[in-house]
PDB file of C-alpha atoms in Angstrom:
ATOM      1  CA  MET A 258       0.000   0.000   0.000  1.00 66.00           C
ATOM      2  CA  ILE A 259       1.300   3.461  -0.932  1.00 76.00           C
ATOM      3  CA  LYS A 260       1.337   5.769   2.054  1.00 88.00           C
ATOM      4  CA  ARG A 261      -0.017   9.302   1.733  1.00 91.00           C
ATOM      5  CA  SER A 262       2.173  12.417   1.691  1.00 91.00           C
ATOM      6  CA  LEU A 263       0.555  15.383   3.447  1.00 94.00           C
ATOM      7  CA  TYR A 264       1.574  19.030   3.111  1.00 94.00           C
ATOM      8  CA  PHE A 265       0.434  21.752   5.507  1.00 93.00           C
ATOM      9  CA  GLY A 266       1.256  25.295   4.383  1.00 91.00           C
ATOM     10  CA  ASN A 267      -1.340  27.285   6.339  1.00 87.00           C
ATOM     11  CA  PRO A 268      -2.159  27.717  10.048  1.00 89.00           C
ATOM     12  CA  ALA A 269      -3.673  24.504  11.411  1.00 91.00           C
ATOM     13  CA  TYR A 270      -4.384  22.586  14.610  1.00 93.00           C
ATOM     14  CA  LEU A 271      -3.264  18.971  14.223  1.00 96.00           C
ATOM     15  CA  SER A 272      -4.355  16.426  16.823  1.00 95.00           C
ATOM     16  CA  ARG A 273      -5.235  12.763  17.234  1.00 96.00           C
ATOM     17  CA  SER A 274      -8.547  11.043  17.875  1.00 94.00           C
ATOM     18  CA  ASN A 275      -9.382   7.348  17.436  1.00 93.00           C
ATOM     19  CA  GLU A 276      -6.166   6.749  15.443  1.00 93.00           C
ATOM     20  CA  GLN A 277      -7.110   9.555  13.084  1.00 96.00           C
ATOM     21  CA  LEU A 278      -5.183  12.741  12.337  1.00 97.00           C
ATOM     22  CA  ILE A 279      -7.629  15.581  12.948  1.00 94.00           C
ATOM     23  CA  VAL A 280      -7.052  18.825  11.018  1.00 93.00           C
ATOM     24  CA  ARG A 281      -8.735  21.987  12.252  1.00 88.00           C
ATOM     25  CA  LEU A 282      -8.330  25.416  10.678  1.00 83.00           C
ATOM     26  CA  PRO A 283      -8.087  28.298  13.193  1.00 79.00           C
ATOM     27  CA  GLU A 284      -8.902  30.836  10.480  1.00 70.00           C
ATOM     28  CA  VAL A 285     -12.287  29.154  10.130  1.00 66.00           C
ATOM     29  CA  GLU A 286     -12.924  28.538  13.823  1.00 63.00           C
ATOM     30  CA  LYS A 287     -12.116  32.147  14.789  1.00 67.00           C
ATOM     31  CA  ASN A 288     -14.192  33.713  12.029  1.00 65.00           C
ATOM     32  CA  SER A 289     -17.144  35.307  13.827  1.00 62.00           C
ATOM     33  CA  THR A 290     -19.082  35.768  10.592  1.00 66.00           C
ATOM     34  CA  LEU A 291     -19.455  32.032  10.029  1.00 59.00           C
ATOM     35  CA  PRO A 292     -22.286  30.032  11.635  1.00 59.00           C
ATOM     36  CA  GLU A 293     -21.365  27.663  14.468  1.00 61.00           C
ATOM     37  CA  SER A 294     -22.861  24.714  12.584  1.00 56.00           C
ATOM     38  CA  PHE A 295     -20.367  25.307   9.774  1.00 52.00           C
ATOM     39  CA  LYS A 296     -17.411  25.704  12.151  1.00 55.00           C
ATOM     40  CA  ASN A 297     -18.235  22.433  13.917  1.00 59.00           C
ATOM     41  CA  LYS A 298     -17.973  20.594  10.605  1.00 56.00           C
ATOM     42  CA  ALA A 299     -14.862  22.434   9.365  1.00 64.00           C
ATOM     43  CA  PHE A 300     -12.328  19.716  10.111  1.00 76.00           C
ATOM     44  CA  THR A 301     -10.747  16.787   8.270  1.00 87.00           C
ATOM     45  CA  SER A 302      -9.799  13.365   9.579  1.00 92.00           C
ATOM     46  CA  ILE A 303      -7.177  11.087   8.010  1.00 95.00           C
ATOM     47  CA  ALA A 304      -6.265   7.569   9.124  1.00 96.00           C
ATOM     48  CA  ILE A 305      -2.768   7.719  10.640  1.00 96.00           C
ATOM     49  CA  GLU A 306      -1.911   4.251   9.316  1.00 95.00           C
ATOM     50  CA  ASP A 307      -2.352   5.594   5.761  1.00 95.00           C
ATOM     51  CA  ILE A 308       0.276   8.338   6.162  1.00 95.00           C
ATOM     52  CA  GLY A 309       3.925   8.052   5.139  1.00 92.00           C
ATOM     53  CA  ILE A 310       5.214  11.633   5.168  1.00 93.00           C
ATOM     54  CA  ILE A 311       3.992  14.899   6.681  1.00 95.00           C
ATOM     55  CA  ILE A 312       5.482  18.269   5.714  1.00 95.00           C
ATOM     56  CA  LEU A 313       4.904  21.140   8.159  1.00 95.00           C
ATOM     57  CA  ASP A 314       5.515  24.352   6.218  1.00 94.00           C
ATOM     58  CA  CYS A 315       3.952  27.066   8.359  1.00 92.00           C
ATOM     59  CA  GLN A 316       5.144  28.655  11.589  1.00 92.00           C
ATOM     60  CA  GLN A 317       1.547  28.749  12.895  1.00 92.00           C
ATOM     61  CA  ILE A 318       0.909  25.022  13.005  1.00 94.00           C
ATOM     62  CA  THR A 319       0.087  23.476  16.373  1.00 94.00           C
ATOM     63  CA  ILE A 320       0.590  19.713  16.712  1.00 96.00           C
ATOM     64  CA  THR A 321      -0.137  17.644  19.823  1.00 97.00           C
ATOM     65  CA  GLN A 322       2.276  15.247  21.511  1.00 96.00           C
ATOM     66  CA  GLY A 323      -0.330  12.495  21.215  1.00 96.00           C
ATOM     67  CA  LEU A 324      -0.398  12.893  17.449  1.00 96.00           C
ATOM     68  CA  LEU A 325       3.396  12.986  17.179  1.00 95.00           C
ATOM     69  CA  ALA A 326       3.659   9.775  19.208  1.00 94.00           C
ATOM     70  CA  ALA A 327       1.078   8.050  17.009  1.00 95.00           C
ATOM     71  CA  LEU A 328       2.813   9.214  13.822  1.00 95.00           C
ATOM     72  CA  LEU A 329       6.157   7.858  14.998  1.00 92.00           C
ATOM     73  CA  ASP A 330       4.572   4.575  16.095  1.00 92.00           C
ATOM     74  CA  ASN A 331       3.417   4.215  12.482  1.00 92.00           C
ATOM     75  CA  ASN A 332       6.846   5.115  11.023  1.00 90.00           C
ATOM     76  CA  VAL A 333       5.691   8.431   9.585  1.00 92.00           C
ATOM     77  CA  ALA A 334       8.484  10.823   8.574  1.00 92.00           C
ATOM     78  CA  VAL A 335       7.695  14.326   9.853  1.00 94.00           C
ATOM     79  CA  ILE A 336       9.471  17.123   7.949  1.00 93.00           C
ATOM     80  CA  THR A 337       9.576  20.640   9.405  1.00 93.00           C
ATOM     81  CA  CYS A 338      10.329  23.718   7.309  1.00 90.00           C
ATOM     82  CA  ALA A 339      12.065  26.960   8.258  1.00 88.00           C
ATOM     83  CA  ASP A 340      10.954  30.526   7.533  1.00 88.00           C
ATOM     84  CA  ASN A 341      12.343  30.224   4.006  1.00 83.00           C
ATOM     85  CA  HIS A 342       9.949  27.276   3.416  1.00 83.00           C
ATOM     86  CA  LEU A 343      12.804  24.824   2.844  1.00 81.00           C
ATOM     87  CA  PRO A 344      12.951  21.615   4.925  1.00 86.00           C
ATOM     88  CA  SER A 345      15.018  22.133   8.080  1.00 87.00           C
ATOM     89  CA  GLY A 346      14.285  19.071  10.222  1.00 88.00           C
ATOM     90  CA  LEU A 347      13.289  15.414  10.003  1.00 90.00           C
ATOM     91  CA  LEU A 348      11.642  13.444  12.816  1.00 89.00           C
ATOM     92  CA  LEU A 349      11.789   9.641  12.695  1.00 85.00           C
ATOM     93  CA  PRO A 350      10.949   6.849  15.185  1.00 83.00           C
ATOM     94  CA  LEU A 351      13.669   5.248  17.280  1.00 76.00           C
ATOM     95  CA  ALA A 352      12.447   1.668  16.915  1.00 70.00           C
ATOM     96  CA  VAL A 353       9.934   0.137  14.494  1.00 69.00           C
ATOM     97  CA  ASN A 354      11.707  -3.104  13.532  1.00 62.00           C
ATOM     98  CA  SER A 355      11.632  -6.204  15.730  1.00 65.00           C
ATOM     99  CA  LEU A 356      15.158  -7.204  14.643  1.00 74.00           C
ATOM    100  CA  GLN A 357      16.624  -3.765  15.206  1.00 78.00           C
ATOM    101  CA  ASN A 358      19.348  -4.834  17.675  1.00 83.00           C
ATOM    102  CA  GLU A 359      20.608  -7.522  15.300  1.00 88.00           C
ATOM    103  CA  ARG A 360      20.434  -5.170  12.302  1.00 88.00           C
ATOM    104  CA  PHE A 361      22.333  -2.466  14.185  1.00 89.00           C
ATOM    105  CA  ARG A 362      25.131  -4.894  15.037  1.00 92.00           C
ATOM    106  CA  ASP A 363      25.372  -6.170  11.463  1.00 93.00           C
ATOM    107  CA  GLN A 364      25.501  -2.616  10.152  1.00 93.00           C
ATOM    108  CA  LEU A 365      28.154  -1.423  12.596  1.00 92.00           C
ATOM    109  CA  ASP A 366      30.256  -4.580  12.079  1.00 95.00           C
ATOM    110  CA  ALA A 367      30.209  -4.326   8.266  1.00 96.00           C
ATOM    111  CA  SER A 368      33.741  -4.477   6.861  1.00 96.00           C
ATOM    112  CA  GLN A 369      35.331  -1.642   4.925  1.00 96.00           C
ATOM    113  CA  PRO A 370      35.667  -3.758   1.752  1.00 97.00           C
ATOM    114  CA  LEU A 371      31.924  -4.482   1.881  1.00 97.00           C
ATOM    115  CA  ARG A 372      31.111  -0.795   2.333  1.00 97.00           C
ATOM    116  CA  LYS A 373      33.305   0.107  -0.635  1.00 97.00           C
ATOM    117  CA  GLN A 374      31.643  -2.513  -2.814  1.00 98.00           C
ATOM    118  CA  LEU A 375      28.186  -1.277  -1.836  1.00 98.00           C
ATOM    119  CA  TRP A 376      29.228   2.305  -2.593  1.00 98.00           C
ATOM    120  CA  ALA A 377      30.498   1.269  -6.043  1.00 98.00           C
ATOM    121  CA  GLN A 378      27.121  -0.360  -6.755  1.00 98.00           C
ATOM    122  CA  THR A 379      25.350   2.789  -5.619  1.00 98.00           C
ATOM    123  CA  ILE A 380      27.428   5.110  -7.799  1.00 98.00           C
ATOM    124  CA  THR A 381      27.111   2.859 -10.836  1.00 98.00           C
ATOM    125  CA  VAL A 382      23.319   2.963 -10.680  1.00 98.00           C
ATOM    126  CA  LYS A 383      23.324   6.694  -9.944  1.00 98.00           C
ATOM    127  CA  ILE A 384      25.374   7.413 -13.084  1.00 98.00           C
ATOM    128  CA  GLU A 385      23.231   5.033 -15.173  1.00 98.00           C
ATOM    129  CA  ASN A 386      20.065   6.814 -14.039  1.00 98.00           C
ATOM    130  CA  GLN A 387      21.574  10.231 -14.766  1.00 98.00           C
ATOM    131  CA  ALA A 388      22.560   8.954 -18.210  1.00 98.00           C
ATOM    132  CA  ALA A 389      19.037   7.662 -18.838  1.00 97.00           C
ATOM    133  CA  LEU A 390      17.590  11.106 -18.086  1.00 97.00           C
ATOM    134  CA  LEU A 391      20.150  12.805 -20.336  1.00 98.00           C
ATOM    135  CA  ARG A 392      19.413  10.313 -23.121  1.00 97.00           C
ATOM    136  CA  ALA A 393      15.690  10.977 -22.792  1.00 96.00           C
ATOM    137  CA  GLU A 394      16.457  14.682 -23.249  1.00 96.00           C
ATOM    138  CA  GLY A 395      18.384  13.956 -26.459  1.00 96.00           C
ATOM    139  CA  HIS A 396      21.968  14.158 -25.176  1.00 97.00           C
ATOM    140  CA  ASN A 397      24.933  11.903 -25.883  1.00 96.00           C
ATOM    141  CA  VAL A 398      25.760   9.670 -22.922  1.00 97.00           C
ATOM    142  CA  ASP A 399      28.590   7.482 -24.214  1.00 97.00           C
ATOM    143  CA  ASN A 400      30.964   9.006 -21.658  1.00 97.00           C
ATOM    144  CA  MET A 401      28.454   8.500 -18.843  1.00 98.00           C
ATOM    145  CA  MET A 402      27.990   4.828 -19.682  1.00 97.00           C
ATOM    146  CA  TYR A 403      31.770   4.345 -19.841  1.00 98.00           C
ATOM    147  CA  TRP A 404      32.130   5.923 -16.396  1.00 98.00           C
ATOM    148  CA  ALA A 405      29.312   3.765 -15.000  1.00 98.00           C
ATOM    149  CA  GLU A 406      31.006   0.617 -16.298  1.00 97.00           C
ATOM    150  CA  SER A 407      34.396   1.734 -14.956  1.00 98.00           C
ATOM    151  CA  VAL A 408      33.441   2.340 -11.309  1.00 98.00           C
ATOM    152  CA  ARG A 409      35.643   0.296  -8.988  1.00 97.00           C
ATOM    153  CA  SER A 410      35.229  -0.586  -5.316  1.00 97.00           C
ATOM    154  CA  GLY A 411      34.985   2.641  -3.334  1.00 95.00           C
ATOM    155  CA  ASP A 412      35.050   4.723  -6.570  1.00 96.00           C
ATOM    156  CA  PRO A 413      38.722   5.731  -6.151  1.00 96.00           C
ATOM    157  CA  ASP A 414      38.711   7.327  -9.620  1.00 97.00           C
ATOM    158  CA  ASN A 415      35.880   9.629  -8.528  1.00 96.00           C
ATOM    159  CA  TYR A 416      33.638   8.839 -11.490  1.00 97.00           C
ATOM    160  CA  GLU A 417      30.711  10.137  -9.478  1.00 97.00           C
ATOM    161  CA  SER A 418      32.124  13.679  -9.619  1.00 97.00           C
ATOM    162  CA  ARG A 419      33.009  13.405 -13.312  1.00 97.00           C
ATOM    163  CA  ALA A 420      29.498  12.252 -14.129  1.00 98.00           C
ATOM    164  CA  ALA A 421      27.946  14.961 -11.945  1.00 97.00           C
ATOM    165  CA  ALA A 422      29.984  17.696 -13.639  1.00 97.00           C
ATOM    166  CA  TYR A 423      28.881  16.546 -17.098  1.00 98.00           C
ATOM    167  CA  PHE A 424      25.280  15.982 -15.994  1.00 98.00           C
ATOM    168  CA  TRP A 425      24.787  19.468 -14.533  1.00 98.00           C
ATOM    169  CA  LYS A 426      26.556  21.110 -17.476  1.00 96.00           C
ATOM    170  CA  THR A 427      24.297  19.310 -19.941  1.00 97.00           C
ATOM    171  CA  ILE A 428      20.844  18.724 -18.462  1.00 97.00           C
ATOM    172  CA  PHE A 429      19.631  22.344 -18.451  1.00 96.00           C
ATOM    173  CA  PRO A 430      19.634  24.811 -21.389  1.00 93.00           C
ATOM    174  CA  PRO A 431      23.089  26.414 -21.950  1.00 93.00           C
ATOM    175  CA  GLU A 432      21.701  29.934 -21.553  1.00 92.00           C
ATOM    176  CA  LEU A 433      20.774  29.081 -17.973  1.00 92.00           C
ATOM    177  CA  LYS A 434      24.495  28.691 -17.119  1.00 93.00           C
ATOM    178  CA  PHE A 435      23.453  26.413 -14.278  1.00 96.00           C
ATOM    179  CA  ILE A 436      25.814  25.558 -11.429  1.00 95.00           C
ATOM    180  CA  ARG A 437      24.697  23.026  -8.855  1.00 96.00           C
ATOM    181  CA  ASP A 438      25.023  24.779  -5.500  1.00 95.00           C
ATOM    182  CA  ARG A 439      22.715  24.270  -2.539  1.00 90.00           C
ATOM    183  CA  ASN A 440      22.730  28.024  -1.935  1.00 91.00           C
ATOM    184  CA  GLY A 441      22.830  28.940  -5.621  1.00 94.00           C
ATOM    185  CA  PHE A 442      20.284  30.508  -7.920  1.00 94.00           C
ATOM    186  CA  PRO A 443      17.115  28.684  -9.100  1.00 95.00           C
ATOM    187  CA  PRO A 444      16.381  25.954 -10.000  1.00 96.00           C
ATOM    188  CA  ASN A 445      18.665  24.938  -7.107  1.00 96.00           C
ATOM    189  CA  ASN A 446      15.720  25.738  -4.839  1.00 94.00           C
ATOM    190  CA  LEU A 447      13.615  23.098  -6.590  1.00 96.00           C
ATOM    191  CA  LEU A 448      16.373  20.506  -6.399  1.00 97.00           C
ATOM    192  CA  ASN A 449      16.909  21.191  -2.685  1.00 95.00           C
ATOM    193  CA  TYR A 450      13.221  20.720  -1.940  1.00 94.00           C
ATOM    194  CA  GLY A 451      12.865  17.542  -3.988  1.00 96.00           C
ATOM    195  CA  TYR A 452      16.008  15.983  -2.543  1.00 96.00           C
ATOM    196  CA  ALA A 453      14.770  16.706   0.988  1.00 93.00           C
ATOM    197  CA  ILE A 454      11.632  14.705   0.269  1.00 94.00           C
ATOM    198  CA  ILE A 455      13.593  11.800  -1.231  1.00 95.00           C
ATOM    199  CA  ARG A 456      15.899  11.893   1.781  1.00 94.00           C
ATOM    200  CA  ALA A 457      12.933  11.616   4.132  1.00 92.00           C
ATOM    201  CA  ILE A 458      11.452   8.716   2.148  1.00 93.00           C
ATOM    202  CA  VAL A 459      14.755   6.831   2.235  1.00 95.00           C
ATOM    203  CA  ALA A 460      15.377   7.592   5.923  1.00 92.00           C
ATOM    204  CA  ARG A 461      11.896   6.317   6.762  1.00 91.00           C
ATOM    205  CA  SER A 462      12.594   3.094   4.845  1.00 93.00           C
ATOM    206  CA  LEU A 463      15.961   2.630   6.573  1.00 93.00           C
ATOM    207  CA  VAL A 464      14.343   2.880   9.988  1.00 90.00           C
ATOM    208  CA  GLY A 465      11.636   0.464   8.884  1.00 89.00           C
ATOM    209  CA  SER A 466      14.364  -1.997   7.852  1.00 92.00           C
ATOM    210  CA  GLY A 467      15.958  -1.747  11.292  1.00 90.00           C
ATOM    211  CA  LEU A 468      18.998   0.272  10.187  1.00 92.00           C
ATOM    212  CA  LEU A 469      20.668   3.373  11.578  1.00 89.00           C
ATOM    213  CA  PRO A 470      20.315   6.285   9.131  1.00 90.00           C
ATOM    214  CA  THR A 471      23.335   7.966  10.786  1.00 89.00           C
ATOM    215  CA  PHE A 472      26.109   5.501   9.868  1.00 93.00           C
ATOM    216  CA  GLY A 473      26.735   5.544   6.142  1.00 95.00           C
ATOM    217  CA  ILE A 474      28.614   3.307   3.726  1.00 96.00           C
ATOM    218  CA  HIS A 475      30.392   6.361   2.275  1.00 94.00           C
ATOM    219  CA  HIS A 476      29.138   9.646   3.724  1.00 91.00           C
ATOM    220  CA  ALA A 477      30.758  10.224   7.105  1.00 87.00           C
ATOM    221  CA  ASN A 478      30.269  13.863   8.088  1.00 85.00           C
ATOM    222  CA  LYS A 479      30.200  13.936  11.889  1.00 79.00           C
ATOM    223  CA  TYR A 480      27.585  16.716  11.774  1.00 76.00           C
ATOM    224  CA  ASN A 481      25.231  14.718   9.527  1.00 84.00           C
ATOM    225  CA  ALA A 482      22.629  12.573  11.277  1.00 83.00           C
ATOM    226  CA  TYR A 483      21.490  10.948   8.006  1.00 89.00           C
ATOM    227  CA  CYS A 484      24.678   9.772   6.300  1.00 94.00           C
ATOM    228  CA  LEU A 485      23.228   6.401   5.263  1.00 96.00           C
ATOM    229  CA  ALA A 486      20.097   8.060   3.894  1.00 95.00           C
ATOM    230  CA  ASP A 487      22.320  10.353   1.830  1.00 96.00           C
ATOM    231  CA  ASP A 488      24.141   7.287   0.486  1.00 97.00           C
ATOM    232  CA  ILE A 489      21.107   5.238  -0.474  1.00 97.00           C
ATOM    233  CA  MET A 490      19.180   8.144  -1.996  1.00 98.00           C
ATOM    234  CA  GLU A 491      21.867   8.747  -4.653  1.00 98.00           C
ATOM    235  CA  PRO A 492      20.302   6.555  -7.385  1.00 97.00           C
ATOM    236  CA  TYR A 493      16.903   8.130  -6.606  1.00 98.00           C
ATOM    237  CA  ARG A 494      18.013  11.704  -7.263  1.00 98.00           C
ATOM    238  CA  ALA A 495      17.299  11.377 -10.989  1.00 97.00           C
ATOM    239  CA  TYR A 496      13.571  11.212 -10.262  1.00 97.00           C
ATOM    240  CA  VAL A 497      13.739  14.645  -8.650  1.00 98.00           C
ATOM    241  CA  ASP A 498      15.908  15.893 -11.508  1.00 98.00           C
ATOM    242  CA  ARG A 499      13.267  14.808 -14.035  1.00 97.00           C
ATOM    243  CA  ILE A 500      10.579  16.850 -12.302  1.00 97.00           C
ATOM    244  CA  VAL A 501      12.849  19.906 -12.166  1.00 97.00           C
ATOM    245  CA  VAL A 502      13.793  19.536 -15.841  1.00 97.00           C
ATOM    246  CA  SER A 503      10.118  19.403 -16.794  1.00 95.00           C
ATOM    247  CA  ILE A 504       9.406  22.579 -14.790  1.00 95.00           C
ATOM    248  CA  VAL A 505      12.290  24.438 -16.431  1.00 95.00           C
ATOM    249  CA  LYS A 506      11.276  23.267 -19.932  1.00 92.00           C
ATOM    250  CA  THR A 507       7.738  24.606 -19.555  1.00 89.00           C
ATOM    251  CA  ASN A 508       9.062  28.066 -18.686  1.00 81.00           C
ATOM    252  CA  GLU A 509       7.178  28.122 -15.389  1.00 82.00           C
ATOM    253  CA  ASN A 510       8.219  30.814 -12.935  1.00 89.00           C
ATOM    254  CA  TYR A 511      10.359  28.858 -10.487  1.00 92.00           C
ATOM    255  CA  GLN A 512      12.214  31.752  -8.893  1.00 91.00           C
ATOM    256  CA  GLU A 513       9.980  31.289  -5.858  1.00 89.00           C
ATOM    257  CA  LEU A 514       9.101  27.892  -4.432  1.00 90.00           C
ATOM    258  CA  THR A 515       5.318  28.224  -4.579  1.00 91.00           C
ATOM    259  CA  THR A 516       2.715  25.844  -3.194  1.00 89.00           C
ATOM    260  CA  GLU A 517       1.874  24.713  -6.722  1.00 91.00           C
ATOM    261  CA  LEU A 518       5.493  23.790  -7.389  1.00 93.00           C
ATOM    262  CA  LYS A 519       5.748  21.950  -4.077  1.00 92.00           C
ATOM    263  CA  LYS A 520       2.751  19.838  -5.039  1.00 90.00           C
ATOM    264  CA  ARG A 521       4.742  18.493  -7.979  1.00 93.00           C
ATOM    265  CA  PHE A 522       7.265  16.959  -5.592  1.00 94.00           C
ATOM    266  CA  LEU A 523       4.582  15.378  -3.415  1.00 91.00           C
ATOM    267  CA  GLU A 524       4.055  13.016  -6.364  1.00 91.00           C
ATOM    268  CA  LEU A 525       7.460  11.443  -5.722  1.00 94.00           C
ATOM    269  CA  PRO A 526       6.387   8.658  -3.299  1.00 93.00           C
ATOM    270  CA  ALA A 527       3.840   7.341  -5.821  1.00 91.00           C
ATOM    271  CA  MET A 528       6.025   7.827  -8.913  1.00 93.00           C
ATOM    272  CA  ASP A 529       6.506   4.643 -10.943  1.00 92.00           C
ATOM    273  CA  VAL A 530      10.011   3.157 -11.056  1.00 95.00           C
ATOM    274  CA  ILE A 531      11.405  -0.153 -12.293  1.00 95.00           C
ATOM    275  CA  ILE A 532      13.120  -2.259  -9.636  1.00 96.00           C
ATOM    276  CA  ASP A 533      14.148  -5.891 -10.055  1.00 93.00           C
ATOM    277  CA  GLY A 534      12.348  -5.882 -13.413  1.00 93.00           C
ATOM    278  CA  GLU A 535       9.016  -4.858 -11.917  1.00 93.00           C
ATOM    279  CA  ARG A 536       7.103  -1.584 -11.910  1.00 94.00           C
ATOM    280  CA  SER A 537       6.725  -0.197  -8.398  1.00 93.00           C
ATOM    281  CA  PRO A 538       5.870   3.072  -6.616  1.00 93.00           C
ATOM    282  CA  LEU A 539       9.041   4.871  -5.522  1.00 95.00           C
ATOM    283  CA  MET A 540       8.189   4.607  -1.819  1.00 93.00           C
ATOM    284  CA  ILE A 541       7.883   0.825  -2.115  1.00 94.00           C
ATOM    285  CA  ALA A 542      11.125   0.729  -4.102  1.00 96.00           C
ATOM    286  CA  THR A 543      13.034   2.499  -1.321  1.00 96.00           C
ATOM    287  CA  GLN A 544      11.744  -0.111   1.119  1.00 94.00           C
ATOM    288  CA  ARG A 545      13.078  -2.859  -1.147  1.00 96.00           C
ATOM    289  CA  SER A 546      16.410  -1.033  -1.437  1.00 98.00           C
ATOM    290  CA  THR A 547      16.840  -0.707   2.326  1.00 97.00           C
ATOM    291  CA  ALA A 548      15.652  -4.259   2.982  1.00 95.00           C
ATOM    292  CA  SER A 549      18.267  -5.549   0.525  1.00 97.00           C
ATOM    293  CA  LEU A 550      20.905  -3.363   2.208  1.00 97.00           C
ATOM    294  CA  ALA A 551      20.063  -4.953   5.560  1.00 96.00           C
ATOM    295  CA  LYS A 552      20.605  -8.371   3.943  1.00 96.00           C
ATOM    296  CA  CYS A 553      23.976  -7.175   2.614  1.00 97.00           C
ATOM    297  CA  PHE A 554      25.017  -6.199   6.128  1.00 96.00           C
ATOM    298  CA  GLY A 555      23.715  -9.549   7.407  1.00 95.00           C
ATOM    299  CA  GLY A 556      25.776 -11.474   4.855  1.00 95.00           C
ATOM    300  CA  THR A 557      22.894 -13.145   2.979  1.00 95.00           C
ATOM    301  CA  THR A 558      23.408 -11.148  -0.236  1.00 94.00           C
ATOM    302  CA  ARG A 559      26.045  -8.857  -1.752  1.00 93.00           C
ATOM    303  CA  LYS A 560      23.922  -6.549  -3.882  1.00 96.00           C
ATOM    304  CA  ILE A 561      21.634  -3.620  -3.074  1.00 98.00           C
ATOM    305  CA  MET A 562      18.412  -3.589  -5.051  1.00 98.00           C
ATOM    306  CA  TYR A 563      18.135  -0.206  -6.800  1.00 98.00           C
ATOM    307  CA  PRO A 564      15.660   1.235  -9.328  1.00 96.00           C
ATOM    308  CA  THR A 565      16.262   1.610 -13.046  1.00 91.00           C
ATOM    309  CA  PHE A 566      15.309   5.027 -14.347  1.00 85.00           C
ATOM    310  CA  ILE A 567      12.304   5.149 -16.709  1.00 73.00           C
TER     311      ILE A 567
END
């Protein structure tokens, strides 16, 4: 079952009742011109078990502790946004997998050679997916495919950076003179937002698979609490890139990250991908990726299951 992604961009009271998320709108409840009968019906209820991600993008949202506890019990990723409307925090449950202790030990005991092999697999698929998007946009990708085939354990030749440099130079129109920089000019804002959602989806799946999102196979920044999520999301970035490319091609005004643009990225969890030869929603695919990673750490397989870009 595909979990729902909810976005709240206006003042709201969020609470819990009978395992339902209750949404009340203070702007309606405090409006003295509206009849009481209308106010009493001006709320929405959503089954908590149907929710996968919640994005809180307003500084006037009130959420109860009871609701937060219920969301975490159901492995819901809660994303908070700062004043600039970009994601600034991610709340995940501490324990939702019955084998968590065993999975933690396997993950922490994983050898360096295994981590390097898993990183090489990850980079290979990332480059292949970037190449597939470039090919779909009519660009030559012979160099990208050569780099993907040449990745060695740990990527000591840094093919990831070579591929990234070519990808960002090529994917957008030349007149845009695009430079990928988190703090750079648009459409960097769109990429940042989309990647934050993918990161949350992957982190949620990692926790569900009984893994620690903090300890990565490659990323190791001591200030980063989601190193493993940043590793495993790499092959999934192309799905965000495709949305951003489509927005740029249609000449939409993307200088400001509007609510309408944000809605485009809420489609990510349900987006179709191909994984292990089968069509699957992206959110389900990330669960298969993290479950296969847990098996790699446990020694029952040596390959992470990643999506093929379509």
